[in-house]
XYZ file of C-alpha atoms in Angstrom:
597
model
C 60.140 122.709 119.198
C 61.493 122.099 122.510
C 64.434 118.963 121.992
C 64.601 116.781 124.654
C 67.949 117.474 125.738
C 66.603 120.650 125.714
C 63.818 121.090 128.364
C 66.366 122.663 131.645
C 63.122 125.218 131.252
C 60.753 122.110 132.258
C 62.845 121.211 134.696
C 62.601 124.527 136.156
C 59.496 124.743 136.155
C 58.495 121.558 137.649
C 61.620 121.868 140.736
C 60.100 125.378 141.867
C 56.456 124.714 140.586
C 55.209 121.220 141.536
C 51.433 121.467 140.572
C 50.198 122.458 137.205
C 47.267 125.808 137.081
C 44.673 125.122 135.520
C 42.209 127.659 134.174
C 38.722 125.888 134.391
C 35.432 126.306 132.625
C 33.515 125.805 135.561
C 30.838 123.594 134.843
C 28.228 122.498 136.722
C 27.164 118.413 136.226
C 24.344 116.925 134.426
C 23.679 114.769 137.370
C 23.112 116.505 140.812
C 22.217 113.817 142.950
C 23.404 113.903 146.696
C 23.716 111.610 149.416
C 22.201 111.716 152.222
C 25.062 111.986 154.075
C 28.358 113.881 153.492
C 30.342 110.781 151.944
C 33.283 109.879 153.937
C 35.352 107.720 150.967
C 35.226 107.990 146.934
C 33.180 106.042 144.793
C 34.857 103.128 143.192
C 33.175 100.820 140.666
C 34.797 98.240 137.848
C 34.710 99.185 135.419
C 33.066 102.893 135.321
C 34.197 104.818 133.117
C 34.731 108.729 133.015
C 36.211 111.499 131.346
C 37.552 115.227 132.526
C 38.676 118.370 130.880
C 41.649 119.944 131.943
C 43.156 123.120 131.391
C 46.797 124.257 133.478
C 48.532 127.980 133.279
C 51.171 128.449 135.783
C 53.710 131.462 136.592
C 56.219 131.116 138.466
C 59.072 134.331 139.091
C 62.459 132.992 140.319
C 65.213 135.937 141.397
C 68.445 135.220 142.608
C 70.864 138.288 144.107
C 71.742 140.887 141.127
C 70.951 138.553 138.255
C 67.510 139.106 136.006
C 64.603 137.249 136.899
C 63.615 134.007 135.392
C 60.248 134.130 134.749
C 58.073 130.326 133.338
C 54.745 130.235 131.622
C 53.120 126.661 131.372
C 50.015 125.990 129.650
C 48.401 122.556 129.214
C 45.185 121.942 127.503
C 43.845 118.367 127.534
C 40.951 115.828 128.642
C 41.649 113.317 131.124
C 40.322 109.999 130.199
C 39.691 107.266 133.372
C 38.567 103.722 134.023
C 38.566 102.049 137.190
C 39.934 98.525 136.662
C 39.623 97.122 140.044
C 38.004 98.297 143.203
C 38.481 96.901 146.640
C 37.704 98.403 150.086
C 41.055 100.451 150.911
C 41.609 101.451 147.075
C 41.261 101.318 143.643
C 43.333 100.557 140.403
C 42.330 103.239 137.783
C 43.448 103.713 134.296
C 44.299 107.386 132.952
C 45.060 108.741 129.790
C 45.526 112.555 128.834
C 44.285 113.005 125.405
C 44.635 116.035 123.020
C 47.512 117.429 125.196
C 48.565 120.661 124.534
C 51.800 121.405 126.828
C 53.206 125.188 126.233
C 56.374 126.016 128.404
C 57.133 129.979 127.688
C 54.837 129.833 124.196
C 56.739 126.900 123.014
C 55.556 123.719 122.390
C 56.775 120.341 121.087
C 54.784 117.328 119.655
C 56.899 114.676 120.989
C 56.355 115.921 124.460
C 52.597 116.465 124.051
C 52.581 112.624 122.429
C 54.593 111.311 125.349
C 52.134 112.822 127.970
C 49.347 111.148 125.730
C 50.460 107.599 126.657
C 48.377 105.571 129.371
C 49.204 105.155 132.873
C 47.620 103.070 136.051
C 47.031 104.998 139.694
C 46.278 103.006 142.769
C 44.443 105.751 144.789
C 43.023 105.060 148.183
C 39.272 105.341 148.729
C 39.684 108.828 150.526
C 41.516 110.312 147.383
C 45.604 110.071 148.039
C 47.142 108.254 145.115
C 49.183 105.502 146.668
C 51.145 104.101 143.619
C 51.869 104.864 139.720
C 52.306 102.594 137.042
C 53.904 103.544 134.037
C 54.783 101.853 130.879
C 58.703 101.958 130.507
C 58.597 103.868 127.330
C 57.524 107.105 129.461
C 60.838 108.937 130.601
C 61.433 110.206 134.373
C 60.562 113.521 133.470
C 57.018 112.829 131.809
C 56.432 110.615 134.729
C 56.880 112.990 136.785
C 54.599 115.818 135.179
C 51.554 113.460 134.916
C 52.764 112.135 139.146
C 52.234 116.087 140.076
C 49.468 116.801 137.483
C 47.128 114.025 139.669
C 48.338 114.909 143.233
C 47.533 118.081 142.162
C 43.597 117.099 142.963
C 43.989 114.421 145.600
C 41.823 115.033 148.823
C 41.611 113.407 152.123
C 37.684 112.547 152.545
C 36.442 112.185 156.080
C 32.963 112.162 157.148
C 33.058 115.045 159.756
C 32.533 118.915 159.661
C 36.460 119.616 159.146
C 39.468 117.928 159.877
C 43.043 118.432 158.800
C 45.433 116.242 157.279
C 49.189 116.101 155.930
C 49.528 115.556 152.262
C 52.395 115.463 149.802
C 52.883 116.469 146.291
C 56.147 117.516 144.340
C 56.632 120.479 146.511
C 56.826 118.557 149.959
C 54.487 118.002 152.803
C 51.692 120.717 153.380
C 48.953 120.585 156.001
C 45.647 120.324 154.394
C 42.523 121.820 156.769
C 39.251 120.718 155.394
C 35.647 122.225 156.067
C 32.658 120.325 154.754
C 29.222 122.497 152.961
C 26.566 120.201 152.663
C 26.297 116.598 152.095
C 28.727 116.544 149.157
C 30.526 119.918 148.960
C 34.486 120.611 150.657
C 36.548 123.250 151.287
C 40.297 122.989 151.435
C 42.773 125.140 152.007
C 46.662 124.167 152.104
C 47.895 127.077 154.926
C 51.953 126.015 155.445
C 54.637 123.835 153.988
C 56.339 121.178 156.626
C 60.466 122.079 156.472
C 61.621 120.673 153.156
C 63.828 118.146 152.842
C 67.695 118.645 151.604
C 67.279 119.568 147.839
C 64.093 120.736 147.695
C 62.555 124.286 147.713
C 61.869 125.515 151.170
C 59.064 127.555 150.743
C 57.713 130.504 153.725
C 54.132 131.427 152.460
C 51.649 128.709 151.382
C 47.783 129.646 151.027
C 45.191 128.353 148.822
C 41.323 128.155 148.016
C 40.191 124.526 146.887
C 36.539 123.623 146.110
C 35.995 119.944 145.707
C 32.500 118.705 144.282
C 31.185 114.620 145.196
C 28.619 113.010 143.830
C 27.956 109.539 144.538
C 26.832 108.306 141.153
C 30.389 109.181 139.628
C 33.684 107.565 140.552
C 36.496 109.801 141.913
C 35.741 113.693 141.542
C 32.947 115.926 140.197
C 35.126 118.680 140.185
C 37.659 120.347 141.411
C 39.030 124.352 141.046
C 41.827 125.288 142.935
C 43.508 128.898 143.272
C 46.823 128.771 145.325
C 49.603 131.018 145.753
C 53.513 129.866 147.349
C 56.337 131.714 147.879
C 60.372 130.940 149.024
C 61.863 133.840 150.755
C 64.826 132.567 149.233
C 66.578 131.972 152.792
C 68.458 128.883 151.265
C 67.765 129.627 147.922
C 66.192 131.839 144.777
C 63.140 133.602 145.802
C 60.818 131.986 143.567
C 56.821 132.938 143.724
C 54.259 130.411 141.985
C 50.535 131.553 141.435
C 48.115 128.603 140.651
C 44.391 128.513 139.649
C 43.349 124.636 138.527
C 40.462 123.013 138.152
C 39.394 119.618 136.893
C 36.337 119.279 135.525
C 33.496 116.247 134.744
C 31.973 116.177 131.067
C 29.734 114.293 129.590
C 30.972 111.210 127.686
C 29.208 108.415 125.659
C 31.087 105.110 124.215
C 33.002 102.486 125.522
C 37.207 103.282 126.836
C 39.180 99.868 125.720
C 40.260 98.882 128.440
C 43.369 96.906 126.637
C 44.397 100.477 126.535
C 46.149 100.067 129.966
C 46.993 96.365 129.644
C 51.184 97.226 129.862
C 53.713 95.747 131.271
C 55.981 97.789 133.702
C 58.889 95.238 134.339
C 61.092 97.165 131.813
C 62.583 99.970 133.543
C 62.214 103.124 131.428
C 65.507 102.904 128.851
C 68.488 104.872 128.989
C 68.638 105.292 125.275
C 71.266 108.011 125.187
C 73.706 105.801 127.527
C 73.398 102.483 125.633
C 74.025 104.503 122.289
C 76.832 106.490 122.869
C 78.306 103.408 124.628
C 78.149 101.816 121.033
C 78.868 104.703 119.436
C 82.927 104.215 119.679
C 82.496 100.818 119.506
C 80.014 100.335 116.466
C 80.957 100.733 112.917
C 78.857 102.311 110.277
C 77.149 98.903 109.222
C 76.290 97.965 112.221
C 74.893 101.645 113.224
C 72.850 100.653 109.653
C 71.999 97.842 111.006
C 70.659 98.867 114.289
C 69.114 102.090 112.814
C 66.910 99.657 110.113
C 65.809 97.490 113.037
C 64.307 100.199 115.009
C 62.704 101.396 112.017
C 61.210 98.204 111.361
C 59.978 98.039 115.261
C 59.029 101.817 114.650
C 56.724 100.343 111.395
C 54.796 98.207 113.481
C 53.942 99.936 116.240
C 50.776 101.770 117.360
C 52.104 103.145 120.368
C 55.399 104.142 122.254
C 56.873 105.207 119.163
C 58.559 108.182 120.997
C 61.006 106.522 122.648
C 61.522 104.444 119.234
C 61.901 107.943 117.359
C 64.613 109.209 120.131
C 66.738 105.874 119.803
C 67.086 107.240 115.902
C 67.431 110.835 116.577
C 70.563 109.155 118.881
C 71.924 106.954 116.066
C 71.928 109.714 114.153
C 73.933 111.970 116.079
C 76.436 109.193 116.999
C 77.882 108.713 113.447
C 77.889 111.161 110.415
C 77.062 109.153 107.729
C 73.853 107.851 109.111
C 71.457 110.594 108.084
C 72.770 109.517 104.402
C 71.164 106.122 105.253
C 68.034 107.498 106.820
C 67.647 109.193 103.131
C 68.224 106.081 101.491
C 66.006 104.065 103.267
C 63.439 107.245 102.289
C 64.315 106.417 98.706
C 63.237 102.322 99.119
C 59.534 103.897 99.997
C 59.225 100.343 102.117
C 58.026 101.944 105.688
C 54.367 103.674 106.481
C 53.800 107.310 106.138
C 53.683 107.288 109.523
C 57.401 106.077 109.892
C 58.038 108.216 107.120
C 57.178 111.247 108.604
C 58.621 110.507 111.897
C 61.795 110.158 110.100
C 62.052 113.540 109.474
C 60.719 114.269 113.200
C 63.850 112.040 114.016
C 66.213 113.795 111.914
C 64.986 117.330 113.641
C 65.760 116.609 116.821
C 69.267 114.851 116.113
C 69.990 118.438 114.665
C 73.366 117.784 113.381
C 75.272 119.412 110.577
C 74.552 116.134 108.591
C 71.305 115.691 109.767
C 70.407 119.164 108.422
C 72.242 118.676 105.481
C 70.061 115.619 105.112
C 66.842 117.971 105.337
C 67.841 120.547 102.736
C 69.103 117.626 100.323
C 65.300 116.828 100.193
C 63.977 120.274 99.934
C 66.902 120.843 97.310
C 65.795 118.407 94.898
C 62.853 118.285 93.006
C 63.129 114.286 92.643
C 61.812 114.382 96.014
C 57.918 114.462 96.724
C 56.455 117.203 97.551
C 55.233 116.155 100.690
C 58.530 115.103 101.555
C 60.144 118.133 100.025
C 57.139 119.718 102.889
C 58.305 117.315 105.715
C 62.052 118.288 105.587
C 61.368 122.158 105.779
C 58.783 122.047 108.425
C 61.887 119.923 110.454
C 64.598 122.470 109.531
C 62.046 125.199 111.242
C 62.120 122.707 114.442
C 65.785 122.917 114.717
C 66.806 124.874 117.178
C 70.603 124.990 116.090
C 69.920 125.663 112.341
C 73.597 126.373 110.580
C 74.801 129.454 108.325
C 74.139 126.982 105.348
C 70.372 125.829 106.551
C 69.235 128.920 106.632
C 70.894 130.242 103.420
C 69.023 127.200 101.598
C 65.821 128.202 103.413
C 66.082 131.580 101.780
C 66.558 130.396 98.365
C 63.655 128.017 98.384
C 61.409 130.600 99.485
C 62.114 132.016 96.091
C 63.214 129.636 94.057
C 59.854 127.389 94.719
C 57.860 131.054 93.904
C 54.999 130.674 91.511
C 55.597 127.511 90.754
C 53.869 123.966 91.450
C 55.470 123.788 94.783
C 54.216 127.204 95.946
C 53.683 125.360 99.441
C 57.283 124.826 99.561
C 58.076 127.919 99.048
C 55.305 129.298 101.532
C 57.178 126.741 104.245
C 60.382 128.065 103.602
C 59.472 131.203 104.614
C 57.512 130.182 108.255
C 60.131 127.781 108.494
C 62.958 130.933 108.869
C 60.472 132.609 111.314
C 60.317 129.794 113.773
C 64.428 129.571 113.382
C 64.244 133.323 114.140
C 62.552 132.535 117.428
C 65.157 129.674 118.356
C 67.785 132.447 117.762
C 66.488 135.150 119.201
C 65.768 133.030 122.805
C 69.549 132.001 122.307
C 70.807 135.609 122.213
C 72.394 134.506 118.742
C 73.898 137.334 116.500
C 72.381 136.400 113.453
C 68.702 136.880 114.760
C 69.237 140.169 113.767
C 70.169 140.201 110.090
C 67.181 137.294 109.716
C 64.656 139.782 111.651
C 65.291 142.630 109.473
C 65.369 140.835 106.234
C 62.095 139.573 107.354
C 60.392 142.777 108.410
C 61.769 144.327 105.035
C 60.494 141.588 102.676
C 57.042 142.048 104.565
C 56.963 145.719 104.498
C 58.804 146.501 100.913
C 57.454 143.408 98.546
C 55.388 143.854 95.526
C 52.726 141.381 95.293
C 50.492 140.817 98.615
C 50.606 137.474 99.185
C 54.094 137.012 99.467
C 54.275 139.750 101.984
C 51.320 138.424 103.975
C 53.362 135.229 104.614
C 56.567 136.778 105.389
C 54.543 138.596 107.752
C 53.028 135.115 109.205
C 56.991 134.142 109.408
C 57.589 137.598 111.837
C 54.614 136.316 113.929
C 56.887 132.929 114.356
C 59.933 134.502 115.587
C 57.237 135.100 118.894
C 59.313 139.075 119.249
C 57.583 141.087 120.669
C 59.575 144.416 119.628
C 58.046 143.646 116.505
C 54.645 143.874 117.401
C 54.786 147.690 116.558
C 55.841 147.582 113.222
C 53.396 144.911 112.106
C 50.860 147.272 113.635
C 51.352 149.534 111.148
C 50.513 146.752 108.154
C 46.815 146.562 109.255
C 46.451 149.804 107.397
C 47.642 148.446 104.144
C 45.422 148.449 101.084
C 45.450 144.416 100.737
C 43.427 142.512 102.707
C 45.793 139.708 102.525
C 48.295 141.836 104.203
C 45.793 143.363 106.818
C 44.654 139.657 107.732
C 48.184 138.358 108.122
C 49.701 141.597 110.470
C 46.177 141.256 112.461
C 47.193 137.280 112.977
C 50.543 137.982 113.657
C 50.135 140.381 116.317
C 47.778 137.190 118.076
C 51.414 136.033 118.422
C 53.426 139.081 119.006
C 51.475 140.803 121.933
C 47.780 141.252 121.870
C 47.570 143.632 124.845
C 49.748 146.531 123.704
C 48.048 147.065 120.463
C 44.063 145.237 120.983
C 42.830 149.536 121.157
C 44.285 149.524 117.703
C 42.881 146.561 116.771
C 39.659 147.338 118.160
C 39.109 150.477 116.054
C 40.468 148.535 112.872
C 37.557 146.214 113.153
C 35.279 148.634 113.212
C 35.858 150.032 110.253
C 37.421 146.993 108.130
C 34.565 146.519 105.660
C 36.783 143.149 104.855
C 35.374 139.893 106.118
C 38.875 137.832 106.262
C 40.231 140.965 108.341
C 37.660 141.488 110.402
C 37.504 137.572 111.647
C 41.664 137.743 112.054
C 40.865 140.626 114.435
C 38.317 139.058 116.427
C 40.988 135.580 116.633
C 43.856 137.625 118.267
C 41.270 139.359 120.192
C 40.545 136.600 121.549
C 44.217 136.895 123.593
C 43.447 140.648 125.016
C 43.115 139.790 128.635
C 41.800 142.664 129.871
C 39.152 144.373 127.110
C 37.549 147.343 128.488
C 33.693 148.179 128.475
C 33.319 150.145 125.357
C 35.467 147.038 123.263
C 32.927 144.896 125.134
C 29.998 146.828 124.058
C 30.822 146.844 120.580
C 31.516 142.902 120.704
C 28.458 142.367 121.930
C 26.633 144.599 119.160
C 28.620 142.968 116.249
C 28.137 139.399 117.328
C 24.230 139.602 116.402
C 24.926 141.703 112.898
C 28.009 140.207 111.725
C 27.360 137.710 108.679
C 30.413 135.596 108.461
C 30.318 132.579 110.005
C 33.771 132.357 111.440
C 33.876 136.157 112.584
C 31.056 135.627 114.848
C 32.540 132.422 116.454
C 35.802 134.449 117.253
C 32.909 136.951 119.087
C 31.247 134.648 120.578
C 34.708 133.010 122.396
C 36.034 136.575 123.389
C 31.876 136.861 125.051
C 32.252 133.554 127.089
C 35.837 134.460 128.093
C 34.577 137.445 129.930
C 31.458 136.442 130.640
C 32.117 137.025 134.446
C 33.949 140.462 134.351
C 31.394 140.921 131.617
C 27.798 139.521 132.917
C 25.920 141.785 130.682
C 27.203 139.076 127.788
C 25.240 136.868 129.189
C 22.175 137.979 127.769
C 23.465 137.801 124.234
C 25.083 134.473 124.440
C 21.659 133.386 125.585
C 19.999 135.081 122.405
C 23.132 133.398 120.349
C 21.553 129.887 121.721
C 17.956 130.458 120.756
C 19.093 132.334 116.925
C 22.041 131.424 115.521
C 22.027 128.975 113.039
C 25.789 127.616 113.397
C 25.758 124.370 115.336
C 29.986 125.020 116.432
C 28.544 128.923 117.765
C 25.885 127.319 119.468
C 28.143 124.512 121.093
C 30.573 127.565 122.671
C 27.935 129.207 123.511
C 26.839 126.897 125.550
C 30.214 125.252 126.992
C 30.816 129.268 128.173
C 26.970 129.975 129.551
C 27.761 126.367 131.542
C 31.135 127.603 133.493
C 28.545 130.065 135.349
C-alpha cells in the first residue's frame, strides 16, 4: 500500500501529467433529444441530479541525460456522482462525489488514498463549462485536492453558439489554446493544438495535440459525454523529456434514487491540517500520558464519525511514530473491546502506515498469540503485508505463522501469512532491497517443491503478490501440474505477473484443461492480454456458447466486449449471449460492452 509519506510517484505523475486518461465505454444515452439550436451555455437546474462513470489510464515516460527512464502507470476506476445545488445565470454550485474509486499508480494501490478521493467536494462552474472555484472540506489534503482539481478540468469546455471559435483554457499543465468546431445542434469538436510558455516551475512542454468529442443534451445538466485522446510532449529544453499519452472519457449512466444532498453540507473555514507539523511539534514536548491521552481522544472522535476518518487515522499513525511506547497502548485499548469494529480495524490500518519497529512489533504480538481473535489475529497480518519497511524480525514471524497456524483452526491465518510475505516481497523488490532475493526464492521453492496442493497453490498466489515479472516464467510451468488447485493458482498469478508474454500458453492450456476452476482462472487473466490474436479470438467466441460454468463464461464474455472493436465479428455472439443466456450478471456485460459501440 502506497504510505502517504510515500507517494513522490504521485507527485510525479501529477507535475509532468496534469489530466488523468481515461479509457471509456462509450455509451450512447437513453435520451437523445436535441435542441433546436446548437446550445451556447450548459444546462443548470436545482437540484438535478446525475451520475457518470469514469475510467483514467495514463503513461507518462520521463528521461533525463544518461540516467534510466522513469516510466508512471495510473489507473482510476470510479463513478462520478453530481447535484447541482444552486443555479444562477453566470454559474452554478454543483456537488461531486467519486464513488467506488479505484486509484492504481504503477499496479499499486492504497485504500486510504482511494477513501480520501471518495470524500465530497463543491465546483462553481460557469454556464459555458470552466470551473471557476473548488470547495473542499479541510479533511482532504493538498495533494487529493489537487487530483480531483485536474480530474474535472480535465472535461471543462468553452460553449459558444457559433460554428468554431477558439479559446484559452487552463488545467494543471498551464494555458493551452482550445479551437472548437461545432457538428450539429449538440455535438463539438475540440482539439487543444499548443501550450502558452509555462510559467517558472512548471513543465514547458513543445508538442500538444488532441482529439476531444463533447456530447450536449439539453435535458441533462453539465455533459452527456465526453472522450478525449491527447498526446504532450517536453523536449526537455529546460528540463526531463517527459511524453504523456491520454485517452479519457466521461460518460452519462442511468441512475434512479434520490443523492442527499446533506452530503455536501461542509464547512471549509478549517484550512486542511498540518497533522505531521502539530505532532512532531508535541512530540519533544509531550510525555507518554499525554501522547495516551491525545491518542484516546482521537480515537474517541475516530468512534463517532461517519466520515473524514482519514485524516483522523493519519493523526494516530503520527502519534504512533512520535513515541515508542504508544503502539503498546493502541494494543491495550484493543484489549478494553470499547470502540466499533470500524475503529477497530482502522487501528490496525493506523498501525500499518506508522510502520515502526514498535508498531510492527505491535502487529506480530497479535498474530503471535492465540488470546487474540482471529479476526484480529487476520487484521494484524494483512497490515504487516502493507508495510512497506517490514524488519528482519516481521518477516521471520510471518514465516513461522504460515506454518505454525497449518491445519489448524486458524488455517486463514496461516493462508495470510503467506500473501502477506508476497506483498512484502513486492515492497522489497521496488526498493532494490537485498533480502527480496532470499524471500523470492524461498517462495518459488515452497510453491514448486511442497507436498500437499493447497499449500503450494497459495504460496503461488503469494509469488503473484510480489507483482515480478521474471517470475512469470517459472509459474508458467505450474499450469501443467497434476492439481487443479495448483493449475488455478499459477494461471491467476500470471494475471499479475505478465499476461502478454505467456496468454499463447495460456490459450492452448484452456483448451485442453478439462478442469472447470482452471479453465475460468484462464479466461480471468485473459482478460489482461491486450492484444489477442484472431485464432485466440475465434476460439473465445466458440467456447463462450458451449462452456457450462457460470463464471468461465462471464470471464469470455468480458475478454468479447473488450475487443469488440478490433474484434466486430464478437458482436454477433454477444448479441446471441443477450437473447440465450440465462445469467442475469452475463447478460448485464453483455450489454454495458454491445452499448460502448
Amino acid at each position: 500500500m502506497l504510505k502517504r509519506s510515500g507517494l513522490a510517484i504521485t507527485a510525479i505523475a501529477l507535475i509532468a501529467i496534469s489530466i488523468w486518461i481515461i479509457q471509456s465505454e462509450h455509451r450512447q444515452p437513453e435520451n437523445t433529444a436535441q435542441s433546436p439550436e446548437g446550445l451556447s451555455n450548459l444546462q443548470w437546474r436545482k437540484d438535478s441530479q446525475q451520475r457518470y462513470t469514469v475510467r483514467t489510464e495514463s503513461h507518462m515516460t520521463m528521461s533525463s541525460g544518461a540516467q534510466q527512464n522513469t516510466e508512471v502507470h495510473v489507473l482510476l476506476d470510479a463513478e462520478l456522482v453530481m447535484l447541482t445545488l444552486a443555479s444562477e445565470s453566470q454559474s452554478a454550485m454543483v456537488g461531486m462525489q467519486l464513488t467506488s474509486a479505484n486509484l492504481r499508480i504503477n499496479d499499486l494501490s492504497d485504500p486510504a488514498s482511494n477513501a480520501a478521493l471518495s470524500e465530497p467536494f463543491r465546483v462553481r462552474i460557469s454556464s459555458t463549462g470552466i470551473p471557476l472555484d473548488f470547495e473542499f472540506p479541510h479533511q482532504i489534503d493538498k495533494q487529493n485536492r489537487r487530483i480531483l482539481e485536474n480530474l474535472i478540468r480535465t472535461f471543462q469546455v468553452s460553449v459558444k453558439n457559433d460554428d468554431s471559435w477558439v479559446a484559452t483554457e487552463s488545467n494543471g499543465s498551464g494555458d493551452y489554446k482550445a479551437h472548437y468546431q461545432r457538428r450539429g445542434t449538440d455535438r463539438l469538436l475540440k482539439s487543444k493544438t499548443a501550450f502558452l510558455p509555462a510559467e517558472p516551475g512548471k513543465v514547458a512542454w513543445s508538442q500538444a495535440s488532441s482529439n476531444e468529442h463533447i456530447l450536449l443534451n439539453p435535458t441533462n445538466d453539465w455533459l452527456t459525454e465526453m472522450t478525449i485522446e491527447e498526446e504532450m510532449i517536453s523536449s526537455g529544453n529546460t528540463g526531463p523529456e517527459i511524453q504523456v499519452t491520454t485517452q479519457a472519457s466521461l460518460q452519462l449512466s442511468a441512475y434512479s434514487g434520490s443523492i442527499n444532498k446533506a452530503r455536501w453540507e461542509f464547512d471549509t473555514s478549517t484550512a486542511a491540517k498540518p497533522i505531521k507539523r502539530e505532532i512532531n511539534a508535541l512530540s519533544s514536548e509531550q510525555s507518554l500520558a499525554e501522547k495516551e491521552a491525545s491518542l484516546r481522544a482521537s480515537i474517541t472522535e475516530l468512534d463517532e464519525l461517519s466520515r473524514g476518518r482519514l485524516a483522523v487515522i493519519y493523526r494516530l499513525s503520527d502519534l504512533i511514530q512520535s513515541h515508542s511506547g504508544v503502539p503498546q497502548i493502541v494494543l491495550d485499548i484493543l484489549r478494553e473491546d470499547e470502540v466499533s469494529d470500524r475503529t477497530r480495524a482502522d487501528l490496525y490500518l493506523a498501525l500499518e502506515k506508522a510502520g515502526t519497529a514498535n508498531a510492527q512489533a505491535a502487529l506480530v504480538s497479535v498474530f503471535d498469540d492465540e488470546s487474540w481473535s482471529l479476526v484480529d489475529g487476520m487484521r494484524a497480518i494483512v497490515a504487516m503485508g502493507g508495510i512497506r519497511q517490514a524488519n528482519n524480525d516481521s518477516i521471520a514471524a510471518l514465516w513461522e505463522a504460515s506454518s505454525y497456524y497449518e491445519g489448524g483452526e486458524r488455517q486463514r491465518m496461516a493462508n495470510a501469512a503467506k500473501f502477506a510475505l508476497g506483498s512484502i516481497g513486492q515492497h522489497l523488490n521496488s526498493a532494490g532491497d537485498s533480502r527480496y532475493a532470499a524471500l523470492r526464492s524461498e517462495l518459488l521453492s515452497k510453491a514448486q517443491g511442497l507436498g500437499d496442493p493447497q499449500q503450494r497453490s497459495n504460496f503461488i498466489t503469494a509469488l503473484g503478490n510480489t507483482k515480478d515479472e521474471t517470475l512469470a516464467e517459472p509459474v508458467s510451468h505450474l499450469l501443467s501440474e497434476e492439481e487443479p488447485t495448483v493449475r488455478r493458482a499459477a494461471a491467476l498469478a500470471l494475471g499479475t505477473l505478465g499476461t502478454d508474454q505467456f496468454a499463447p500458453l495460456m490459450v492452448q492450456h484452456y483448451r485442453s484443461d478439462d478442469n472447470h476452476y482452471v479453465r475460468a482462472a484462464l479466461a480471468t487473466s485473459l482478460t489482461q492480454w491486450s492484444q489477442p490474436d484472431e485464432s485466440a479470438m475465434a476460439m473465445f467466441r466458440e467456447r463462450v456458447r458451449s462452456e457450462h460454468n457460470e463464471g468461465t463464461r462471464f470471464q469470455l464474455a468480458a475478454i468479447l466486449g473488450k475487443h469488440l472493436q478490433t474484434f466486430p465479428e464478437n458482436k454477433a455472439v454477444l448479441q446471441e449471449i443477450m437473447r440465450h443466456e440465462p445469467s442475469k450478471r452475463i447478460r448485464q456485460k453483455v450489454a454495458e460492452s454491445l452499448a460502448t459501440q
